[in-house]
Amino acid sequence: MTATVRPVRDSLLTAIAREFKPLRFAQEMLARASGKTPRAARNWLSGTCTPDAEALIELMASCNSIADEVNALVAERKAARERKTCPGSD
């Protein structure tokens, strides 16, 4: 991969914070959107942890901006690999 690919963790946490931190009850709303606990949401908002795959999919389903961010990360990685096929797909 090239140096132009953004770190997933940082990009994901930035997108979550941008969407939820301005809200008055941010951790509760984030927990509700992800199907996880307010404590987990607080850890994501503070940058301590990132959502697991299940929570991420729930967030993507309920928040277009987070889905767009994840899709952009996938597109960046595909471009960085110059559209090579997966070794398992041959």
Coordinates of N, CA and C in Angstrom, one line a residue:
M1 N 0.8 -1.2 0.0 CA 0.0 0.0 0.0 C 0.9 1.2 0.0
T2 N 0.3 2.3 -0.5 CA 1.1 3.5 -0.5 C 0.8 4.4 0.7
A3 N 1.6 5.5 0.8 CA 1.5 6.4 1.9 C 0.2 7.2 1.9
T4 N -0.5 7.2 0.7 CA -1.7 8.1 0.6 C -2.9 7.4 1.2
V5 N -2.8 6.2 1.7 CA -4.0 5.5 2.3 C -4.1 6.0 3.8
R6 N -5.3 6.5 4.2 CA -5.5 7.0 5.5 C -5.6 5.8 6.5
P7 N -5.2 6.0 7.7 CA -5.4 4.9 8.7 C -6.9 4.8 9.0
V8 N -7.3 3.5 9.0 CA -8.7 3.2 9.2 C -9.2 3.7 10.6
R9 N -8.5 3.4 11.6 CA -8.9 3.7 13.0 C -9.2 5.2 13.1
D10 N -8.2 6.0 12.7 CA -8.3 7.5 12.8 C -9.5 8.0 12.0
S11 N -9.6 7.5 10.8 CA -10.7 8.0 9.9 C -12.1 7.6 10.5
L12 N -12.2 6.4 11.0 CA -13.5 6.0 11.5 C -13.9 6.7 12.8
L13 N -12.9 6.9 13.7 CA -13.2 7.6 14.9 C -13.5 9.1 14.6
T14 N -12.8 9.7 13.6 CA -13.1 11.1 13.3 C -14.5 11.2 12.7
A15 N -14.9 10.3 11.9 CA -16.3 10.3 11.3 C -17.3 10.2 12.4
I16 N -17.1 9.3 13.4 CA -18.0 9.1 14.5 C -18.1 10.3 15.3
A17 N -17.0 10.9 15.6 CA -17.0 12.1 16.5 C -17.6 13.3 15.8
R18 N -17.4 13.4 14.5 CA -18.0 14.5 13.7 C -19.5 14.4 13.7
E19 N -20.0 13.2 13.6 CA -21.4 13.0 13.5 C -22.1 13.1 14.9
F20 N -21.5 12.6 15.9 CA -22.2 12.4 17.2 C -21.7 13.4 18.3
K21 N -20.5 13.8 18.3 CA -20.0 14.7 19.4 C -20.8 16.0 19.6
P22 N -21.3 16.6 18.5 CA -22.1 17.9 18.7 C -23.4 17.6 19.3
L23 N -23.9 16.4 19.4 CA -25.2 16.2 20.0 C -25.2 16.2 21.5
R24 N -26.3 16.6 22.1 CA -26.4 16.8 23.5 C -26.2 15.5 24.3
F25 N -26.8 14.4 23.9 CA -26.7 13.1 24.5 C -26.0 12.2 23.5
A26 N -24.8 12.6 23.2 CA -24.0 11.9 22.1 C -23.8 10.4 22.4
Q27 N -23.3 10.1 23.6 CA -23.0 8.7 23.8 C -24.3 7.8 23.8
E28 N -25.4 8.3 24.3 CA -26.6 7.6 24.3 C -27.1 7.4 22.9
M29 N -27.1 8.4 22.1 CA -27.5 8.3 20.7 C -26.7 7.4 19.9
L30 N -25.4 7.5 20.1 CA -24.4 6.6 19.4 C -24.6 5.2 19.8
A31 N -24.9 4.9 21.1 CA -25.1 3.6 21.6 C -26.4 3.0 20.9
R32 N -27.4 3.8 20.9 CA -28.7 3.4 20.3 C -28.5 3.1 18.8
A33 N -27.7 3.9 18.1 CA -27.5 3.7 16.6 C -26.7 2.5 16.3
S34 N -25.8 2.1 17.3 CA -24.9 1.0 17.1 C -25.4 -0.3 17.7
G35 N -26.4 -0.2 18.6 CA -26.8 -1.4 19.3 C -25.9 -1.8 20.4
K36 N -25.1 -0.9 20.9 CA -24.1 -1.2 21.9 C -24.4 -0.4 23.2
T37 N -23.6 -0.5 24.2 CA -23.8 0.2 25.4 C -23.3 1.6 25.4
P38 N -23.8 2.5 26.2 CA -23.3 3.9 26.3 C -21.8 3.9 26.7
R39 N -21.4 2.9 27.4 CA -19.9 2.9 27.8 C -19.1 2.7 26.6
A40 N -19.5 1.7 25.7 CA -18.8 1.5 24.5 C -18.8 2.7 23.6
A41 N -19.9 3.4 23.5 CA -20.0 4.6 22.7 C -19.1 5.7 23.3
R42 N -19.0 5.8 24.6 CA -18.1 6.8 25.2 C -16.7 6.5 24.9
N43 N -16.3 5.2 24.8 CA -14.9 4.8 24.5 C -14.6 5.2 23.0
W44 N -15.6 5.1 22.1 CA -15.4 5.4 20.7 C -15.2 7.0 20.6
L45 N -16.1 7.7 21.3 CA -16.0 9.1 21.2 C -14.7 9.7 21.8
S46 N -14.2 9.0 22.8 CA -12.9 9.5 23.4 C -11.7 9.0 22.6
G47 N -11.9 8.1 21.7 CA -10.8 7.6 20.9 C -10.1 6.4 21.5
T48 N -10.6 5.9 22.6 CA -10.0 4.8 23.3 C -10.1 3.5 22.5
C49 N -11.3 3.2 21.9 CA -11.6 2.0 21.2 C -12.3 2.3 19.9
T50 N -12.4 1.3 19.0 CA -13.2 1.4 17.8 C -14.3 0.4 17.8
P51 N -15.4 0.7 17.1 CA -16.5 -0.3 17.1 C -16.1 -1.6 16.5
D52 N -16.7 -2.7 16.9 CA -16.4 -4.0 16.3 C -17.2 -4.0 15.0
A53 N -17.1 -5.1 14.3 CA -17.7 -5.2 12.9 C -19.2 -5.1 13.0
E54 N -19.9 -5.8 14.0 CA -21.3 -5.7 14.1 C -21.8 -4.3 14.4
A55 N -21.1 -3.6 15.3 CA -21.5 -2.2 15.6 C -21.3 -1.3 14.4
L56 N -20.2 -1.5 13.7 CA -19.9 -0.7 12.6 C -20.9 -0.8 11.5
I57 N -21.4 -2.1 11.2 CA -22.4 -2.3 10.2 C -23.7 -1.6 10.7
E58 N -24.0 -1.7 12.0 CA -25.2 -1.0 12.5 C -25.1 0.5 12.3
L59 N -23.9 1.1 12.6 CA -23.7 2.5 12.4 C -23.8 2.9 11.0
M60 N -23.3 2.1 10.1 CA -23.4 2.4 8.6 C -24.8 2.3 8.2
A61 N -25.6 1.4 8.7 CA -27.0 1.3 8.3 C -27.8 2.5 8.8
S62 N -27.4 3.1 10.0 CA -28.2 4.2 10.5 C -27.6 5.6 10.2
C63 N -26.4 5.7 9.7 CA -25.8 7.0 9.5 C -25.1 7.0 8.2
N64 N -25.6 7.7 7.2 CA -25.0 7.8 5.9 C -23.6 8.3 5.8
S65 N -23.3 9.3 6.7 CA -22.0 9.9 6.6 C -20.9 8.8 7.1
I66 N -21.2 8.0 8.0 CA -20.3 7.0 8.5 C -20.2 5.9 7.4
A67 N -21.3 5.5 6.8 CA -21.2 4.6 5.6 C -20.4 5.1 4.5
D68 N -20.6 6.4 4.2 CA -19.8 7.0 3.2 C -18.3 7.0 3.5
E69 N -17.9 7.3 4.7 CA -16.5 7.3 5.2 C -15.9 5.9 5.0
V70 N -16.6 4.8 5.4 CA -16.1 3.5 5.3 C -16.0 3.1 3.9
N71 N -17.0 3.4 3.0 CA -16.9 3.1 1.6 C -15.7 3.9 1.0
A72 N -15.5 5.1 1.4 CA -14.3 5.8 0.9 C -13.0 5.2 1.2
L73 N -12.9 4.6 2.5 CA -11.7 3.9 2.9 C -11.5 2.7 2.0
V74 N -12.6 2.0 1.8 CA -12.5 0.8 0.9 C -12.0 1.2 -0.5
A75 N -12.6 2.2 -1.0 CA -12.2 2.7 -2.4 C -10.7 3.1 -2.4
E76 N -10.3 3.7 -1.4 CA -8.8 4.1 -1.3 C -7.9 2.9 -1.4
R77 N -8.3 1.9 -0.6 CA -7.5 0.7 -0.6 C -7.5 -0.1 -1.9
K78 N -8.7 -0.1 -2.6 CA -8.7 -0.7 -3.9 C -7.8 0.0 -4.9
A79 N -7.9 1.3 -4.8 CA -7.1 2.1 -5.7 C -5.6 1.9 -5.4
A80 N -5.2 1.8 -4.2 CA -3.8 1.6 -3.8 C -3.3 0.3 -4.3
R81 N -4.2 -0.6 -4.4 CA -3.7 -2.0 -4.9 C -3.8 -2.1 -6.4
E82 N -4.2 -1.0 -7.0 CA -4.2 -0.9 -8.5 C -5.1 -2.0 -9.1
R83 N -6.2 -2.2 -8.4 CA -7.3 -3.1 -8.8 C -6.8 -4.5 -9.1
K84 N -5.8 -4.9 -8.3 CA -5.4 -6.3 -8.4 C -6.5 -7.2 -7.8
T85 N -6.7 -8.4 -8.3 CA -7.7 -9.3 -7.8 C -7.2 -10.0 -6.6
C86 N -8.1 -10.4 -5.8 CA -7.8 -11.1 -4.5 C -7.2 -12.5 -4.9
P87 N -6.1 -12.9 -4.3 CA -5.5 -14.2 -4.6 C -6.4 -15.4 -4.5
G88 N -7.4 -15.3 -3.6 CA -8.4 -16.4 -3.5 C -9.4 -16.4 -4.6
S89 N -9.5 -15.4 -5.4 CA -10.5 -15.3 -6.5 C -10.1 -15.9 -7.8
D90 N -8.8 -16.4 -7.9 CA -8.3 -17.0 -9.1 C -8.7 -18.4 -9.3

